[in-house]
Backbone as JSON, one array per atom type, in Angstrom:
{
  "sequence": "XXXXXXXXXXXXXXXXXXXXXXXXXXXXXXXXXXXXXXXXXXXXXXXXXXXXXXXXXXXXXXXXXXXXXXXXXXXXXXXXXXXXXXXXXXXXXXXXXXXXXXXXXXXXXXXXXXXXXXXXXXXXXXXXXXXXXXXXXXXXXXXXXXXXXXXXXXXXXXXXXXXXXXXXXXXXXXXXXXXXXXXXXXXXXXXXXXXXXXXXXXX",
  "N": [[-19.19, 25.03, -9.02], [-18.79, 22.02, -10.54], [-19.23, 18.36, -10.56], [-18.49, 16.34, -12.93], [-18.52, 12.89, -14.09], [-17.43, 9.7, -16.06], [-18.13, 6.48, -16.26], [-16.88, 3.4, -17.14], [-15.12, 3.73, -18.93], [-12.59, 2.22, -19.7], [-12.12, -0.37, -21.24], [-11.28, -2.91, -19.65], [-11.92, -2.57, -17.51], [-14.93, -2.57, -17.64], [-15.17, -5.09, -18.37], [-14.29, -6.27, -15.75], [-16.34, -5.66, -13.73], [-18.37, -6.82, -15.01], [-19.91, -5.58, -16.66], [-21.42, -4.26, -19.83], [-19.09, -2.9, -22.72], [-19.83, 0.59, -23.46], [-21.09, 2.18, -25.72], [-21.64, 4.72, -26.39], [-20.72, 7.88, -24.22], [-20.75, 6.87, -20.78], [-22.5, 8.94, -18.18], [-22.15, 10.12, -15.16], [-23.17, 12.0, -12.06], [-21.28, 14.03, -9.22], [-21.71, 16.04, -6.37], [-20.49, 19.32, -5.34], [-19.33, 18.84, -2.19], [-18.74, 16.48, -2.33], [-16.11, 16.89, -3.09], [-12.34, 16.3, -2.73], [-10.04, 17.89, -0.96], [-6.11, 18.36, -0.81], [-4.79, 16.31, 0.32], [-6.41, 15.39, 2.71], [-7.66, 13.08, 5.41], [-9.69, 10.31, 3.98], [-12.54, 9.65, 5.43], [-13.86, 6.88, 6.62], [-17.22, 5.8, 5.12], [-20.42, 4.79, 7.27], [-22.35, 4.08, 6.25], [-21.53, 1.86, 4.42], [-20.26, -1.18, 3.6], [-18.27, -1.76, 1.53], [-16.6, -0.06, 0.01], [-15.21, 1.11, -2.71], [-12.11, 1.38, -4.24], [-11.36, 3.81, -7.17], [-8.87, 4.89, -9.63], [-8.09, 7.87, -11.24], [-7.8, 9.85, -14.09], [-8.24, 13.69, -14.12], [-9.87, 16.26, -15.85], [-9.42, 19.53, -15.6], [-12.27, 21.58, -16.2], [-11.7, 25.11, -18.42], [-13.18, 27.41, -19.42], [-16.36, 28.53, -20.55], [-18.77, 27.03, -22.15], [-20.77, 25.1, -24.35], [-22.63, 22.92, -26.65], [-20.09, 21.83, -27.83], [-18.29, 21.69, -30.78], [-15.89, 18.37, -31.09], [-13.67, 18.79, -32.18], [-12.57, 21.46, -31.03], [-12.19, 20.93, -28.79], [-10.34, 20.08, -26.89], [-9.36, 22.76, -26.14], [-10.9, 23.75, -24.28], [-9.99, 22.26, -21.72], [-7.11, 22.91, -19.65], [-5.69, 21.94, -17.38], [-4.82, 19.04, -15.69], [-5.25, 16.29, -13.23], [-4.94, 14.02, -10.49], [-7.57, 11.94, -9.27], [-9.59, 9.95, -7.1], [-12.28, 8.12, -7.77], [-14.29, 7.29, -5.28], [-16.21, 4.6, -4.21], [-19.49, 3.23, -3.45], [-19.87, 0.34, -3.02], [-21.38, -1.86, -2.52], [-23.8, -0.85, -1.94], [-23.95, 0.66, -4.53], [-24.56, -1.73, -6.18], [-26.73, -3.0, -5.62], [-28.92, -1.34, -6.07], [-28.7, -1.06, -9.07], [-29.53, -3.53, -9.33], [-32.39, -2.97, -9.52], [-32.95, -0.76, -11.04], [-32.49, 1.54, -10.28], [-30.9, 4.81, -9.96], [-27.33, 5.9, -9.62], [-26.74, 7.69, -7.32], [-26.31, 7.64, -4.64], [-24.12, 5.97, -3.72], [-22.07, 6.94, -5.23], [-21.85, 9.78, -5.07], [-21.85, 10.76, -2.24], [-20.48, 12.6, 0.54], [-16.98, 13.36, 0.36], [-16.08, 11.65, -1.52], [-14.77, 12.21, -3.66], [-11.52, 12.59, -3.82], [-8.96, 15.06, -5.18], [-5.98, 15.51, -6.37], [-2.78, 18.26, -6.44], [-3.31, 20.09, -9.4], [-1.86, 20.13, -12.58], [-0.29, 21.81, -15.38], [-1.73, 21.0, -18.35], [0.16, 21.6, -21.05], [2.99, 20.63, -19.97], [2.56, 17.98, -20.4], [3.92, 15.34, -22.99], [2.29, 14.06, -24.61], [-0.79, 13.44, -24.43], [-2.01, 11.13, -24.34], [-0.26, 8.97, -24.04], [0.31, 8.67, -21.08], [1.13, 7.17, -18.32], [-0.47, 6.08, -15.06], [-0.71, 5.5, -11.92], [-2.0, 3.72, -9.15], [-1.28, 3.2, -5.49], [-1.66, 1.24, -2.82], [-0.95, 1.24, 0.53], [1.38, 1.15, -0.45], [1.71, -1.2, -2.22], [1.06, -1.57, -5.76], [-1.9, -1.09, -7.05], [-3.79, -0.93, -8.58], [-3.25, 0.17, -12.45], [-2.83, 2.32, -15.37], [-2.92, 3.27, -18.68], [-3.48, 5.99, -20.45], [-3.69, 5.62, -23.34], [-5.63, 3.52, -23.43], [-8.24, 4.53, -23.23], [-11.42, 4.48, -23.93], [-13.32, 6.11, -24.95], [-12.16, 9.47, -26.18], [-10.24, 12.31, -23.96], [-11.1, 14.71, -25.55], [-13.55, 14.01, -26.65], [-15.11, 12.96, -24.78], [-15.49, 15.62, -23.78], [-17.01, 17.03, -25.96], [-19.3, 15.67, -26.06], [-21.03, 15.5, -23.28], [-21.11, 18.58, -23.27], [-23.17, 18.6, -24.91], [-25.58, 18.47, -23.43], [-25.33, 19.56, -21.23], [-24.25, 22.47, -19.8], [-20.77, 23.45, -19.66], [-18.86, 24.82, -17.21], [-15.71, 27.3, -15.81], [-13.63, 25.9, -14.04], [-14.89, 23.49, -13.26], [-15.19, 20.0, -12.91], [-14.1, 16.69, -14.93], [-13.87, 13.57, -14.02], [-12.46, 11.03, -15.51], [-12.64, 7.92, -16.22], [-12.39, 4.92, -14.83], [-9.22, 2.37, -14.89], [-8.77, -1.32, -14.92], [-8.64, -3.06, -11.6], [-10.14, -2.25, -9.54], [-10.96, -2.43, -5.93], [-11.53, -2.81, -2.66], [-11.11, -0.37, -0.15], [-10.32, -0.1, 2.84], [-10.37, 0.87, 6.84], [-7.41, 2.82, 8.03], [-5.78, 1.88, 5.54], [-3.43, 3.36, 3.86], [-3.69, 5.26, 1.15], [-1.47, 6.15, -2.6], [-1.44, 8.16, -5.21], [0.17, 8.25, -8.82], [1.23, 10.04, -11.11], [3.38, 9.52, -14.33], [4.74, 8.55, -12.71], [5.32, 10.59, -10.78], [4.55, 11.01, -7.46], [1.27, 12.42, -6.59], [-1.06, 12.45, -5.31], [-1.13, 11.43, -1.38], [-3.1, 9.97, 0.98], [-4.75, 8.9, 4.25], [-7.2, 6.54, 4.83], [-9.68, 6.58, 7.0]],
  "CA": [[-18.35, 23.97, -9.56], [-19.78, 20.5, -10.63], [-17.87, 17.62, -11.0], [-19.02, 14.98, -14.01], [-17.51, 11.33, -14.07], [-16.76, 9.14, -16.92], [-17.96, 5.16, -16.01], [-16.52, 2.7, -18.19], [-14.05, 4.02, -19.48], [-11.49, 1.35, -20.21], [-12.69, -1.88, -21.48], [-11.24, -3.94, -18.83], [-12.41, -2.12, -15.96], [-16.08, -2.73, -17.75], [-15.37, -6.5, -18.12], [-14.06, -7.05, -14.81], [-17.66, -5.55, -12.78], [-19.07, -7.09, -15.89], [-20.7, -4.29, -17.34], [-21.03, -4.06, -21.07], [-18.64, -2.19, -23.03], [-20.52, 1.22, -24.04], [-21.13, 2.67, -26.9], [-21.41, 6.67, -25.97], [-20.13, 7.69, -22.4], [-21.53, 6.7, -19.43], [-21.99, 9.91, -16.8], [-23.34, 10.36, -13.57], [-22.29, 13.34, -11.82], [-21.1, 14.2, -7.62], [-21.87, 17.25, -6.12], [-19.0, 20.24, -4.87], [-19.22, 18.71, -1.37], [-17.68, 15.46, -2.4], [-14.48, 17.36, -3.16], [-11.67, 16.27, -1.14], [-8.55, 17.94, -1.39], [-5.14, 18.75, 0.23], [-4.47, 15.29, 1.25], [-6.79, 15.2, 3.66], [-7.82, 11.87, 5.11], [-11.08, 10.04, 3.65], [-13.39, 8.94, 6.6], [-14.62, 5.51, 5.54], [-18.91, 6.11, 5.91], [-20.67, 4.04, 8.19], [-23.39, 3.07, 5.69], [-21.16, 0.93, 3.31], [-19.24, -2.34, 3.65], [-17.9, -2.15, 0.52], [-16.24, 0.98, -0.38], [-13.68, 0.87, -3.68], [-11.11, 3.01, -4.86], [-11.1, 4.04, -8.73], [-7.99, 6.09, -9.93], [-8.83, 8.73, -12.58], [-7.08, 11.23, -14.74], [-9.27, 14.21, -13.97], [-9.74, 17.44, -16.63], [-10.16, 20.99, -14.95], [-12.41, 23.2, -17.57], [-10.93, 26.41, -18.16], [-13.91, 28.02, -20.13], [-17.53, 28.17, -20.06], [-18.98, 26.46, -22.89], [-21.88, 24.08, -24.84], [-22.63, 22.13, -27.9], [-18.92, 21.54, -28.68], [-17.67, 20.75, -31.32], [-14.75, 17.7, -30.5], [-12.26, 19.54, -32.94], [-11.9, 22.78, -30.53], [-12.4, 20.56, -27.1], [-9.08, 20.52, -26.21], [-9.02, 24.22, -25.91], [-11.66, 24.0, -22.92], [-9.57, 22.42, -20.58], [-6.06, 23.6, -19.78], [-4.74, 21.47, -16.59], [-5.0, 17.74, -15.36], [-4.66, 16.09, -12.08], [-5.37, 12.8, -10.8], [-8.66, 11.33, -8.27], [-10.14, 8.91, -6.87], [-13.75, 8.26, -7.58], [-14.96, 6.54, -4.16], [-17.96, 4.14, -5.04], [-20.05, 2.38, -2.45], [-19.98, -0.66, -4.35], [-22.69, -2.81, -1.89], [-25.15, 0.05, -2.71], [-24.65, 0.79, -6.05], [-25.1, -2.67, -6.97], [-28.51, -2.94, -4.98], [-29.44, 0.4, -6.96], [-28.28, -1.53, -9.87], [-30.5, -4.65, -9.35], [-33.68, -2.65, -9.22], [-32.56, -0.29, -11.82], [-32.11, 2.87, -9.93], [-29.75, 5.83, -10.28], [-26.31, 4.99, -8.44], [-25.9, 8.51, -6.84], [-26.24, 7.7, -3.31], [-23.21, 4.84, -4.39], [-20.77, 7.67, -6.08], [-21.98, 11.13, -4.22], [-21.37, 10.58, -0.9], [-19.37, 13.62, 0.88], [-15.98, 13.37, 0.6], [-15.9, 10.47, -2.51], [-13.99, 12.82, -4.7], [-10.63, 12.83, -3.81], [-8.51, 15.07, -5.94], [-4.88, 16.16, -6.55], [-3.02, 19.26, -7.46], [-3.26, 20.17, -10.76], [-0.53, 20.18, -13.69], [-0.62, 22.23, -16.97], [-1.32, 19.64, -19.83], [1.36, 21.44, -21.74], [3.84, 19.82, -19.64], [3.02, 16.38, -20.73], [4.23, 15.38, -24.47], [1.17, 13.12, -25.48], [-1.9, 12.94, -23.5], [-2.83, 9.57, -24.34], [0.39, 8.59, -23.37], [0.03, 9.04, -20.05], [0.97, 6.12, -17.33], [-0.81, 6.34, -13.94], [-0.99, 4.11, -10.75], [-2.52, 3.94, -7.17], [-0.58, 2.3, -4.68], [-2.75, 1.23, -1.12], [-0.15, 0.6, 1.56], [3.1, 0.2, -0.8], [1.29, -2.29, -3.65], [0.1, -1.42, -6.45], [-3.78, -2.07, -7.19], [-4.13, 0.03, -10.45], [-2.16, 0.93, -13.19], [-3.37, 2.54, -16.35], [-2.56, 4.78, -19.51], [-4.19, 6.69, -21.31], [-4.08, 5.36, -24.56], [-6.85, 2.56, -23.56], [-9.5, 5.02, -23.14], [-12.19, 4.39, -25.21], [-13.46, 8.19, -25.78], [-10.64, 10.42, -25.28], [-10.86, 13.67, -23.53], [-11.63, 15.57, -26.22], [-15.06, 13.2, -27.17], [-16.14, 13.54, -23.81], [-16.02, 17.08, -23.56], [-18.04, 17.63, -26.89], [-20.51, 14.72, -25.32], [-20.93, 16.28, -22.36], [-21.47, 19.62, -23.71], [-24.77, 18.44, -25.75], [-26.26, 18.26, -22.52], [-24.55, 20.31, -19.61], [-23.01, 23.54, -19.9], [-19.58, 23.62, -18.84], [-18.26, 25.97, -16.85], [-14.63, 27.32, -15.58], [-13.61, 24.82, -12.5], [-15.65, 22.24, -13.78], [-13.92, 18.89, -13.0], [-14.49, 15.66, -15.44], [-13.5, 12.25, -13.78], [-12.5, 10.69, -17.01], [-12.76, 7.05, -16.14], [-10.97, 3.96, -14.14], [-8.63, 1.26, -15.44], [-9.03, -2.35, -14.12], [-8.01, -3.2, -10.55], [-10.99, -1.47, -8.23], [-11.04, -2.9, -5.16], [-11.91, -2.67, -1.58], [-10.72, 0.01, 1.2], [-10.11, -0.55, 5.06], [-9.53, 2.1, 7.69], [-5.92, 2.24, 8.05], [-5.26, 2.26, 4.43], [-2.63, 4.72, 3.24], [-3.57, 5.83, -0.72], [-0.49, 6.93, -2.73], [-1.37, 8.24, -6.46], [1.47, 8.25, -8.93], [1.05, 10.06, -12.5], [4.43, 9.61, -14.92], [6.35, 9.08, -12.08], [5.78, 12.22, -10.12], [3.71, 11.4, -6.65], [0.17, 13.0, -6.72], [-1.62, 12.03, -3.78], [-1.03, 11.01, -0.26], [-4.05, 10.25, 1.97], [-5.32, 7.68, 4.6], [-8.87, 6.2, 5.23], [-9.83, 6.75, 8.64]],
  "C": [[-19.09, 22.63, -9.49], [-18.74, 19.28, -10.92], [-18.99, 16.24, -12.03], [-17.77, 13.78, -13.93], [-17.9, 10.86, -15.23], [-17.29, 7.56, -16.91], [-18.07, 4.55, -17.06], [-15.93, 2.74, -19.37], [-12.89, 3.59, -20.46], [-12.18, 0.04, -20.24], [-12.42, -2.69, -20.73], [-11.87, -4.27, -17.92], [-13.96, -2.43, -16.3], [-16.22, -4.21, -17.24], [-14.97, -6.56, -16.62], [-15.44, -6.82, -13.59], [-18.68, -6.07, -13.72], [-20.29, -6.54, -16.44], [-20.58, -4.22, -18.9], [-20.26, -2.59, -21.81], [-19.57, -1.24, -23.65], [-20.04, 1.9, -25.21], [-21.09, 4.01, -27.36], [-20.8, 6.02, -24.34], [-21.2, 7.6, -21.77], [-21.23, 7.9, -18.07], [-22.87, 9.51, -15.84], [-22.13, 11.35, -13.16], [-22.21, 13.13, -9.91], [-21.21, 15.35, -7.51], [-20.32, 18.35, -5.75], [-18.84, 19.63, -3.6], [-18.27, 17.3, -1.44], [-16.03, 15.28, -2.89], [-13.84, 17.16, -2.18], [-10.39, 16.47, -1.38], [-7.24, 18.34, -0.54], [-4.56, 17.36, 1.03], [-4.81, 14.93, 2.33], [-7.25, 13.9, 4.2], [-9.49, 11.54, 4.61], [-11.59, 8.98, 5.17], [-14.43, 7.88, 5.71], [-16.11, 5.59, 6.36], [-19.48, 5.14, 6.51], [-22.07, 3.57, 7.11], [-22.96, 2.37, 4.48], [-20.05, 0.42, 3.93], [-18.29, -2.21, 2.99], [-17.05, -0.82, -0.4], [-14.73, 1.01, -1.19], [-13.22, 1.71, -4.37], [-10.74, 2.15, -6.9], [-10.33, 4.67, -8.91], [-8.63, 6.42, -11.05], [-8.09, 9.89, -12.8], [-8.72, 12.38, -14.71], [-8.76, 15.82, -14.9], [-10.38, 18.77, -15.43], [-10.73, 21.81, -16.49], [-11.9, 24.7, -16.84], [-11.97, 27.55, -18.88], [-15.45, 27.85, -20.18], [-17.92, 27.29, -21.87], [-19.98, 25.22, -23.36], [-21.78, 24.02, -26.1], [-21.13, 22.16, -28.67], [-18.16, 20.59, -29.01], [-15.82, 19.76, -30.83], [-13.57, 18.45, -31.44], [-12.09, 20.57, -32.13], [-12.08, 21.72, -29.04], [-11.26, 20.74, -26.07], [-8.32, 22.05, -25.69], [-10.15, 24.1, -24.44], [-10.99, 23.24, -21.83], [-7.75, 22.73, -20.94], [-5.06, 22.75, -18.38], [-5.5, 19.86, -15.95], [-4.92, 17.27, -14.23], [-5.46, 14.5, -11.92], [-6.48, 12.38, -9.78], [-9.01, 10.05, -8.03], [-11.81, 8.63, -6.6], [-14.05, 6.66, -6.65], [-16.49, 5.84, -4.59], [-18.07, 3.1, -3.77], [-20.56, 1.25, -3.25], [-21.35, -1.81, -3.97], [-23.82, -1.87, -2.27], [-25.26, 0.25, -3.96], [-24.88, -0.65, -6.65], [-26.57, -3.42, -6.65], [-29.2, -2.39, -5.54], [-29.6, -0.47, -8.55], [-29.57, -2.74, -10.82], [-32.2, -3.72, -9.93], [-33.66, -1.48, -10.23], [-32.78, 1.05, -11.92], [-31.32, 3.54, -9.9], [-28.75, 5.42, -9.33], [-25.81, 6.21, -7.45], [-25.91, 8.3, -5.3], [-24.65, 6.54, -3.02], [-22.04, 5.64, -4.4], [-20.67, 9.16, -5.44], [-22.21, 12.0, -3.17], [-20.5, 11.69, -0.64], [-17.72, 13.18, 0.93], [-14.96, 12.04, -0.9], [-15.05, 10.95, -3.16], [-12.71, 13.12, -4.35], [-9.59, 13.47, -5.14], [-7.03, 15.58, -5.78], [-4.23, 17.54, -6.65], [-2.84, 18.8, -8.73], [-1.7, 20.89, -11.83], [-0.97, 20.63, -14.94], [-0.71, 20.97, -17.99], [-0.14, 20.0, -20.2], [2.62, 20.94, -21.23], [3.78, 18.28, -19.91], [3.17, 16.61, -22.39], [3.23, 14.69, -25.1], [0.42, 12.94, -24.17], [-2.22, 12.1, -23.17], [-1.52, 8.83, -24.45], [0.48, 8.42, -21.92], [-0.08, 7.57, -18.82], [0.77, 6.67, -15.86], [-1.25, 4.91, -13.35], [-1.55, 4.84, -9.56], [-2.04, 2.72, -6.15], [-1.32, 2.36, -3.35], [-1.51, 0.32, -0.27], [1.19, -0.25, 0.93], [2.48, -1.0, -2.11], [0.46, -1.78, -4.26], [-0.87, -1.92, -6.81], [-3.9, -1.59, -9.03], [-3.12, 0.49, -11.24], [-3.21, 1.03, -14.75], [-2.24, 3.27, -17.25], [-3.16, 4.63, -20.12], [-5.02, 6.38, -22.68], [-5.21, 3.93, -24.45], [-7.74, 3.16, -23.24], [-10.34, 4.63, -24.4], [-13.04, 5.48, -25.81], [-12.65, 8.65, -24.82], [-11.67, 11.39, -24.46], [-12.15, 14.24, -24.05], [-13.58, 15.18, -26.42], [-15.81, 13.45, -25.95], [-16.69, 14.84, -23.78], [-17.28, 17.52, -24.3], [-19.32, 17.1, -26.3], [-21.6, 15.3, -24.22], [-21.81, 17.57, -22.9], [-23.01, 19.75, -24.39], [-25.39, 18.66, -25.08], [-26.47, 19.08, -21.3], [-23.63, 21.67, -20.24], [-21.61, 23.39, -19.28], [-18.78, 24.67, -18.59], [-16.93, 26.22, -16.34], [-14.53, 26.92, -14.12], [-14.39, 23.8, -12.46], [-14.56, 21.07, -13.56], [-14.36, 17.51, -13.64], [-13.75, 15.1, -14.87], [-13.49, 11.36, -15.24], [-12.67, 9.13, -17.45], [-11.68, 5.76, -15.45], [-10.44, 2.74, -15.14], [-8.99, 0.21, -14.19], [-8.25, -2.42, -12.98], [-8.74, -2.91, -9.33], [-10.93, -2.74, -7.38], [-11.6, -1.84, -3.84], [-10.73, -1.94, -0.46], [-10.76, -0.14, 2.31], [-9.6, 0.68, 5.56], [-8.21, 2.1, 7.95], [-5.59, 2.24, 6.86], [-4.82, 3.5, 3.9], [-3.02, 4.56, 1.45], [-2.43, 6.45, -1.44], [-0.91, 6.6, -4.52], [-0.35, 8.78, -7.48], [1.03, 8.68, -10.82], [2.63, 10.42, -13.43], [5.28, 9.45, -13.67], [5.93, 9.72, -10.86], [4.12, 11.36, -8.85], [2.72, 12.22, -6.71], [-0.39, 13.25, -5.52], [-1.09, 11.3, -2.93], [-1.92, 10.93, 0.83], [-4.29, 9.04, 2.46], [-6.83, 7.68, 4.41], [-8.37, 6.02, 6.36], [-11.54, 6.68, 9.13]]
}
């Protein structure tokens, strides 16, 4: 299982780390170890100050699959759930400066916080889709869907040019504006349509 991410996603979330809006997607990928699931708590790492929470609608593939086309994409995944892509934000922007890869930044053990998962066909419009992350009772993030700037589907085919995708594959699909900064002691509570998702501290 591999997990691919999404950065820059939503035009705000570009402007506000002032990143230019892109033009294809932006990936970088985390390994299976930075899976973190069950509500377990996230241990904040001892080599970053700066450690900020991204919410993210996240695709499970359901099929193995390459070079596909965006008209069948939506058939390769089959259930949704929601994460939090953990970013060591004092390192990757050091990485940044000098114009090195950001994975020591994003693929850190335990960065990947994810949810369970929900059949798509239970939602009525994909890109409808309102999601929040609440840290200690206030909300930091709120998104939907419909400000992505490549849907799902575009990623997947994107993606696919490059990377096989296989079944349990998890895309991070990108954050809306609001990232900020975690503290030990911070309770996480992710909220998609409504319906509670996640519940985890930093510790």
């Amino acid at each position: 299982m591999k997990i691919i991410a999404i950065g820059r996603n939503y035009a705000e979330h570009a402007k506000e780390l002032n990143n230019p809006v892109p033009s294809v997607p932006v990936i970088f990928m985390k390994p299976d170890t930075a899976l973190l699931k069950d509500n377990k708590p996230f241990y904040h790492p001892e080599f970053s100050q700066d450690v900020h929470h991204e919410i993210e609608i996240v695709l499970k593939v359901c099929k193995e699959g390459k070079h596909i086309a965006e008209k069948f994409a939506a058939s390769y995944y089959d259930e949704i759930a929601l994460g939090v892509d953990f970013t060591a934000r004092d390192i990757q922007s050091k990485h940044k400066e000098k114009g090195l890869p950001w994975e020591l930044a994003k693929a850190f053990d335990n960065s990947a916080p994810v949810s369970n998962f929900l059949p798509k066909a239970q939602f009525a419009n994909l890109y409808e889709l309102n999601f929040k992350l609440d840290v200690n009772g206030e909300t930091r993030q709120q998104g939907n869907t419909k400000d992505l700037l490549f849907s799902f589907e575009r990623i997947i085919a994107f993606v696919s040019q490059y990377i096989t995708l296989k079944k349990g594959d998890l895309i991070f699909t990108g954050t809306p504006q609001g990232v900020g900064k975690v503290a030990i002691g911070d309770k996480l509570q992710g909220y998609l349509e409504g319906e509670k998702m996640f519940d985890f501290e930093v510790k």
